[in-house]
CSV table of C-alpha atoms and ligand atoms in Angstrom, one decimal:
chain,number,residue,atom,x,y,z
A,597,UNK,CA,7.9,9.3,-5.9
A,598,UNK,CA,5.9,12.2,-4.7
A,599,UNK,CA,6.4,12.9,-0.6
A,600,UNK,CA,2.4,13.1,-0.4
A,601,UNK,CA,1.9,9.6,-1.3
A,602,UNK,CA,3.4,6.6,1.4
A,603,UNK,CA,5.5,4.3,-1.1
A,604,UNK,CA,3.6,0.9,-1.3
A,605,UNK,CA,5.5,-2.5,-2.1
A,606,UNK,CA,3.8,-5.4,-2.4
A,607,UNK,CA,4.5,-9.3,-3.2
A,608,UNK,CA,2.1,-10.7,-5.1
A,609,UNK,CA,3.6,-14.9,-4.2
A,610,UNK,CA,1.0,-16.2,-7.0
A,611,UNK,CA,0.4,-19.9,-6.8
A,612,UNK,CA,3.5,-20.6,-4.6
A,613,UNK,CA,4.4,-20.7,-1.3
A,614,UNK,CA,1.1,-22.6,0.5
A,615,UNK,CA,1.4,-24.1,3.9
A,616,UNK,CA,4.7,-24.6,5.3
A,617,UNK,CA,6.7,-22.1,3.1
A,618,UNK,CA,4.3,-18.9,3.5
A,619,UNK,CA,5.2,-18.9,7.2
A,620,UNK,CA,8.9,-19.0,6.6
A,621,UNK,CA,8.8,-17.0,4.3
A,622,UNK,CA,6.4,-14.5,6.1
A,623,UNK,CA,8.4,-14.5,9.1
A,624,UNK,CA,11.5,-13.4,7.1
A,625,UNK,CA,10.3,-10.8,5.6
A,626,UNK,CA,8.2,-9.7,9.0
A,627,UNK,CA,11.9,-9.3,10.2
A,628,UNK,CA,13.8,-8.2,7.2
A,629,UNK,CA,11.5,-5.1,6.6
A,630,UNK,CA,10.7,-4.3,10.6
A,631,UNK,CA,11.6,-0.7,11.4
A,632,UNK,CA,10.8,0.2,7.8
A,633,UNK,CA,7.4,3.1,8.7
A,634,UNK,CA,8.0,5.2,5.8
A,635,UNK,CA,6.9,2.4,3.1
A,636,UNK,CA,3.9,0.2,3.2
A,637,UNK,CA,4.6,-3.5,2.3
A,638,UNK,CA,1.9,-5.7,1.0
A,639,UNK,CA,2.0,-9.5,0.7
A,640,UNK,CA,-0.4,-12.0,-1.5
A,641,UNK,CA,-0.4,-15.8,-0.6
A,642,UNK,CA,-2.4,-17.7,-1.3
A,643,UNK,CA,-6.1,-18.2,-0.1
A,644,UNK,CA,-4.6,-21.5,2.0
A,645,UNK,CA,-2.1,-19.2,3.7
A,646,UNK,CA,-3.6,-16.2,4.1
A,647,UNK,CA,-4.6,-16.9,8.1
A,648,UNK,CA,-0.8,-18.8,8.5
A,649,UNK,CA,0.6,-15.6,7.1
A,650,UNK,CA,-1.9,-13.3,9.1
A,651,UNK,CA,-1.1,-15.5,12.7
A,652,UNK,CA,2.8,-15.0,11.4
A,653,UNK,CA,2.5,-11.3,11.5
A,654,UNK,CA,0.6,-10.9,14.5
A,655,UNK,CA,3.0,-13.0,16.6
A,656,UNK,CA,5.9,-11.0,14.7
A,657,UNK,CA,3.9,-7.8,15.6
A,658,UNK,CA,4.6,-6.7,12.3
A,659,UNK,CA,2.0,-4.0,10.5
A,660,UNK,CA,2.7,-5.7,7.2
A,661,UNK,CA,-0.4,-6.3,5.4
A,662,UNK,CA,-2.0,-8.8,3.7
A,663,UNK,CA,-3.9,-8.9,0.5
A,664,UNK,CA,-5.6,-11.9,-1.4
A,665,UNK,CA,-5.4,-12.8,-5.0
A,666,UNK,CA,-8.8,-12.5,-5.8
A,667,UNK,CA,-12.3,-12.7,-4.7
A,668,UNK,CA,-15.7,-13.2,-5.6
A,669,UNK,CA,-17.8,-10.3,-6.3
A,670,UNK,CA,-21.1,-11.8,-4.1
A,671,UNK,CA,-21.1,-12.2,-0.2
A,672,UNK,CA,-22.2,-15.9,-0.4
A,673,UNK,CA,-24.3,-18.0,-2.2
A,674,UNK,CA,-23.7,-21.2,-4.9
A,675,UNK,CA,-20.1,-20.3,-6.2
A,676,UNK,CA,-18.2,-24.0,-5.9
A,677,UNK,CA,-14.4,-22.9,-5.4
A,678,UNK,CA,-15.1,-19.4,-4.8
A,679,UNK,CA,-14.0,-17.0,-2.1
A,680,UNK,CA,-15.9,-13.8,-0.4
A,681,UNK,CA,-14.4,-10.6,0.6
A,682,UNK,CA,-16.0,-11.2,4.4
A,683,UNK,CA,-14.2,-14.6,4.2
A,684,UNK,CA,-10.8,-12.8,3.2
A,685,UNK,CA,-11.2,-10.5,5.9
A,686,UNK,CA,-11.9,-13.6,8.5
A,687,UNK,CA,-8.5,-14.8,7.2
A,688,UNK,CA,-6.5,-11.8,7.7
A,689,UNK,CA,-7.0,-9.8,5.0
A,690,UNK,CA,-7.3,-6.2,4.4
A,691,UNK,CA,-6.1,-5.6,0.6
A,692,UNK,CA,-7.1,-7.4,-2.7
A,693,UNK,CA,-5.3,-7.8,-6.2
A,694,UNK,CA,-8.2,-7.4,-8.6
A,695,UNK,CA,-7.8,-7.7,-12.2
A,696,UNK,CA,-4.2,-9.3,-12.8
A,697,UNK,CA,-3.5,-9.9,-15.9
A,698,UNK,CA,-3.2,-13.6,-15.4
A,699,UNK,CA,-6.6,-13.2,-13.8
A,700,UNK,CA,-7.8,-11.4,-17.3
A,701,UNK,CA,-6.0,-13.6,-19.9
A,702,UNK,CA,-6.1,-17.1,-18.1
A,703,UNK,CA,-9.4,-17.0,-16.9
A,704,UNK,CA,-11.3,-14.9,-19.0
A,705,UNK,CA,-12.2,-12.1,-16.3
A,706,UNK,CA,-13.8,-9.2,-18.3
A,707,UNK,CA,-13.6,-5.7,-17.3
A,708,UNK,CA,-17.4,-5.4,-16.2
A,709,UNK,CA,-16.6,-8.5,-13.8
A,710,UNK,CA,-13.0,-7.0,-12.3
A,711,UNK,CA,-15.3,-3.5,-12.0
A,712,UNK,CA,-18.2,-5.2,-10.2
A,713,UNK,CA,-15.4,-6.9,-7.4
A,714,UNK,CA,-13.9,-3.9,-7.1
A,715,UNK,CA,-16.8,-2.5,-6.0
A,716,UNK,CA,-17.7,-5.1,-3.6
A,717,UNK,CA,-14.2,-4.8,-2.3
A,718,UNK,CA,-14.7,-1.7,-1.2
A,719,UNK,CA,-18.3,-2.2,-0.2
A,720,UNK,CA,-16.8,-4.5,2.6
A,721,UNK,CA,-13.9,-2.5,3.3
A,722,UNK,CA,-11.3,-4.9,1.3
A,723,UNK,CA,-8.4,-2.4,0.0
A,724,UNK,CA,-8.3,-3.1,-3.6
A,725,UNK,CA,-4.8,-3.1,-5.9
A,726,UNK,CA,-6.3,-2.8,-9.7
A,727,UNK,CA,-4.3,-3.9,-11.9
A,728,UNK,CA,-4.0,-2.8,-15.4
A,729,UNK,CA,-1.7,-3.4,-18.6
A,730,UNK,CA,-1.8,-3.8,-22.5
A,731,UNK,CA,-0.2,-6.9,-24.2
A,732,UNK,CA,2.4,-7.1,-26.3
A,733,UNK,CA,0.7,-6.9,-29.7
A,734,UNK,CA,-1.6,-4.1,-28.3
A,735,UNK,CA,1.5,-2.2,-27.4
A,736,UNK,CA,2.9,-2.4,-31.0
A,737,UNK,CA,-0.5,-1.4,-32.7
A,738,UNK,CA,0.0,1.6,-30.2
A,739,UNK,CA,-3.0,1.1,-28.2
A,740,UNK,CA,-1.5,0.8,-24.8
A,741,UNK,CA,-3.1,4.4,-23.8
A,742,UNK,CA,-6.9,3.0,-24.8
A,743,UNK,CA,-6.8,-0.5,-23.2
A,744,UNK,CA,-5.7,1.3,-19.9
A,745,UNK,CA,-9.1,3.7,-20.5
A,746,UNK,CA,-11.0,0.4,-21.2
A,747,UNK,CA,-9.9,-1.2,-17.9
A,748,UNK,CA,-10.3,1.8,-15.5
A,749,UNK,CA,-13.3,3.0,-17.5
A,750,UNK,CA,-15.3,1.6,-14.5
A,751,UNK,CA,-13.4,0.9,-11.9
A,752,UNK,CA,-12.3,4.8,-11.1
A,753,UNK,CA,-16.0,5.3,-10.6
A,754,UNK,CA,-16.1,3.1,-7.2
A,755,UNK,CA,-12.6,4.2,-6.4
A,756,UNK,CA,-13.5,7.7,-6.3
A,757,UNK,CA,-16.0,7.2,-4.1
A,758,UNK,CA,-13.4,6.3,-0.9
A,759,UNK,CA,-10.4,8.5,-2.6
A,760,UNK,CA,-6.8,6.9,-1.3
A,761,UNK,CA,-8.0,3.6,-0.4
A,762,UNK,CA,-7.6,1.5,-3.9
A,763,UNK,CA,-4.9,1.5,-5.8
A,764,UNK,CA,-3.7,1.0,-9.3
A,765,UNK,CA,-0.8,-0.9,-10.7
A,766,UNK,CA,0.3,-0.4,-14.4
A,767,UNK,CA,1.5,-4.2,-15.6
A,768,UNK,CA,2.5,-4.3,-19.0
A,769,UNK,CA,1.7,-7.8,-19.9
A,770,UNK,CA,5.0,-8.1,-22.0
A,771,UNK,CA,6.6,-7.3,-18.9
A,772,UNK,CA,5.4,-10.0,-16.1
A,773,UNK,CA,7.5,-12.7,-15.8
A,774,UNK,CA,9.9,-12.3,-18.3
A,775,UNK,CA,12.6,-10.3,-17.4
A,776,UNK,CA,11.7,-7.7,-19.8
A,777,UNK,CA,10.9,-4.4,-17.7
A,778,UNK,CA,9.6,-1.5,-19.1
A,779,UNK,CA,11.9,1.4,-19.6
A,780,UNK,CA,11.0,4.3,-17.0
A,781,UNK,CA,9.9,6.6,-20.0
A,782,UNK,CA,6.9,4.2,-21.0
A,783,UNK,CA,6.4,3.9,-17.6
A,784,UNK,CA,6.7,7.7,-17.2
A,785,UNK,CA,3.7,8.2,-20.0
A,786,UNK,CA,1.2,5.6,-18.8
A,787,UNK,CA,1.6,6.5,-14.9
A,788,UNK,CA,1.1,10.0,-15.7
A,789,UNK,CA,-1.7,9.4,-18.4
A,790,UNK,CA,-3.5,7.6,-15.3
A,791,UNK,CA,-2.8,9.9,-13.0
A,792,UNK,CA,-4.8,12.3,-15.5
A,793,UNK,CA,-7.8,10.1,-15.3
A,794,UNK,CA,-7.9,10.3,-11.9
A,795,UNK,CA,-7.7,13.8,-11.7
A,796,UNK,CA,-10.8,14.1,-14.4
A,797,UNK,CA,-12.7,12.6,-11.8
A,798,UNK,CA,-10.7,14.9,-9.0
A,799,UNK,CA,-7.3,16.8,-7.4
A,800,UNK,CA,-8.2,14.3,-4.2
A,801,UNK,CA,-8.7,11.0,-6.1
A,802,UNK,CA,-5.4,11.9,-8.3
A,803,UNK,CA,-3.1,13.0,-5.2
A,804,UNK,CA,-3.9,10.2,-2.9
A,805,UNK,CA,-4.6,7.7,-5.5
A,806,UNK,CA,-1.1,5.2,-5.4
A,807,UNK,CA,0.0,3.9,-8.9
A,808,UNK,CA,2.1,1.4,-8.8
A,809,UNK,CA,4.7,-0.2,-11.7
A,810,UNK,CA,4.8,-4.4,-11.8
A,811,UNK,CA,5.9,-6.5,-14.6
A,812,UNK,CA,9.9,-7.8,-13.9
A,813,UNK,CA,10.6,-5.5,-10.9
A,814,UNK,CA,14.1,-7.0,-9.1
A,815,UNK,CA,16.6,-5.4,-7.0
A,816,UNK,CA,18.8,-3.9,-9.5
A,817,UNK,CA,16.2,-2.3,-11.3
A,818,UNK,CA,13.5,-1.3,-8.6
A,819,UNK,CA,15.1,2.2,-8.0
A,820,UNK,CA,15.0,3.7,-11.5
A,821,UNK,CA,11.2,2.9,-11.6
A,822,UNK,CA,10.7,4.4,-7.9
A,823,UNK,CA,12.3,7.7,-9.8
A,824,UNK,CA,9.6,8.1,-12.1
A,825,UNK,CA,7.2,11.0,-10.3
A,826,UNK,CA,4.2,8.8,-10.4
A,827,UNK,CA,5.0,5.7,-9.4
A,828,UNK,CA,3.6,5.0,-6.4
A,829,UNK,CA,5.4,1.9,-5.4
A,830,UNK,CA,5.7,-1.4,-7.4
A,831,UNK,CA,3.7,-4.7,-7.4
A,832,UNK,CA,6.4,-7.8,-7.4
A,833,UNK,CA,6.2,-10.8,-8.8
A,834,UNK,CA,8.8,-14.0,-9.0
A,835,UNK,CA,11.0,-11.6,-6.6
A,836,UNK,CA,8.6,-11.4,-4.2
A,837,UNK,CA,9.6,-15.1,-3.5
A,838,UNK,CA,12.9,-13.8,-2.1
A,839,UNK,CA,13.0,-12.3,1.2
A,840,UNK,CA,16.4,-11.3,1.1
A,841,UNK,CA,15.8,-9.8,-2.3
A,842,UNK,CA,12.5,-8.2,-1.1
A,843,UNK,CA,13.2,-6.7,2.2
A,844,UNK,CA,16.1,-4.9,-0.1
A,845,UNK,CA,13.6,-3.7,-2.3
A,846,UNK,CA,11.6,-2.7,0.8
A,847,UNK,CA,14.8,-1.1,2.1
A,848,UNK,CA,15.0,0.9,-1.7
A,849,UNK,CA,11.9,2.3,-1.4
A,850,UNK,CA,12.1,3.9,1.9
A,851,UNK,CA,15.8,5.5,1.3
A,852,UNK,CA,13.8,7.1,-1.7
A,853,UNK,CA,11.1,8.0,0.2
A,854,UNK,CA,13.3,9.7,3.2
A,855,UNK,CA,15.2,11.9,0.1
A,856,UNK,CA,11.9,12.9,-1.6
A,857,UNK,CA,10.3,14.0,1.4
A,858,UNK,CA,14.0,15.8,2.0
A,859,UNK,CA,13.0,17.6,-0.6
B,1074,PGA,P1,6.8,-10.4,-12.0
B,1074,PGA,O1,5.2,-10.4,-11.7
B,1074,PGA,O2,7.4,-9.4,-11.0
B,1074,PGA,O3,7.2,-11.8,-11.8
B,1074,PGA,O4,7.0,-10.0,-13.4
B,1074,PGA,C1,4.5,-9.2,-11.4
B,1074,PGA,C2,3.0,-9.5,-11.2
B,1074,PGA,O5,2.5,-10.4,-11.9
B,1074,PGA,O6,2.4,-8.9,-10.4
């Protein structure tokens, strides 16, 4: 972790936790991770919960924030089941994911489309978290390096034009959701290799710019991925779900922090 970038954690809850169980869970994790200043936390429910989850905060007085899953790239128009980013924000939310692999591989979502909403995220002041990440067979024909290029090809564009407010995750897709987290040294290569592209572009995109690692990210091994120099912060998954096991992760992050910046 590098003292000049705030450490961000965020919980990406997927398609879980709607209605009752986003508040509960919300409000735990409002009070697991209150007097935590040095991290910023993040959390994704669902479209349904996102004002439940907002009206949870507020009354907790918590500064967590809260991102969507997705969005559509157009203010409004004839999209059936689609969602704007000016009716995210009237729900609460400040941050996006953009680009998840499950996004990408389930549903088709090209890199041209996951450019264009980053671009209309930031356009109406959404935060966007792009996320980015070869698949397994791409990783043993050794392209991991050019699919990365591919996806940020145009997406660092937009992000360079507001430097520090979007952020990229690195996801491995061999890594989400099966337990099989990358080792800190591929990490180490692609985190750094992106933090090259961004400095391309410039020193102000690259040194505010957060990267964060997500694919597996628990408890036990949150730490030794916080180690590596550029990573940011982590995107979480299936442990999200957890406060307990969250708000520790939370907790991780800002003891790291508070020695980094200890120099
Ligand atoms: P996981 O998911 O932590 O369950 O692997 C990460 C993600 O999809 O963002």
């Amino acid at each position: 972790m590098n003292p000049l970038r705030r450490p961000l954690i965020a919980g990406n809850w997927k398609m879980n936790a709607g209605g009752q169980q986003s508040c509960l869970l919300a409000g735990d994790i409002a009070r697991g991770a209150s007097g935590v200043r040095r991290v910023q936390v993040v959390v994704a429910p669902p479209f349904t919960a996102l004002a439940a989850v907002a009206q949870e905060f507020a009354e907790a007085q918590s500064t967590i924030g809260i991102a969507a899953q997705n969005m559509h790239p157009s203010e409004s128009g004839a999209f059936t089941g689609e969602i704007s980013a000016s009716m995210l924000h009237d729900s609460g939310a400040t941050w996006v994911i953009l680009g998840h692999s499950e996004r990408r591989h389930l549903f088709g979502e090209s890199d041209e489309l996951i450019a264009h909403k980053v671009r209309s995220a930031l356009a109406a002041d959404l935060r966007p978290i792009v996320c980015v990440g070869e698949t397994q067979a791409e990783r043993e024909s050794e392209r991991t390096l050019e699919v990365i290029d591919r996806q940020l090809a145009d997406v660092i564009g937009p992000l360079s034009q507001q430097p520090g407010t979007g952020v990229i995750a690195y996801e491995p897709v061999w890594a989400i959701g099966t337990g099989q987290v990358a080792r800190p040294e591929d990490a180490a290569l692609v985190h750094s290799h992106i933090r090259g592209l961004l400095a391309a572009v410039s020193e102000e995109l690259a040194a505010t710019t957060r990267i964060l690692y997500g694919g597996s990210v628990k408890p036990d091994n949150i730490a030794a991925m916080l180690a590596v120099a550029d990573v940011d912060g982590a995107l979480i998954g299936g442990a999200a779900l957890d406060a307990s096991g969250f708000c520790a992760m939370i907790r991780t992050a800002q003891e790291l922090a508070e020695r980094a910046e200890e120099g």
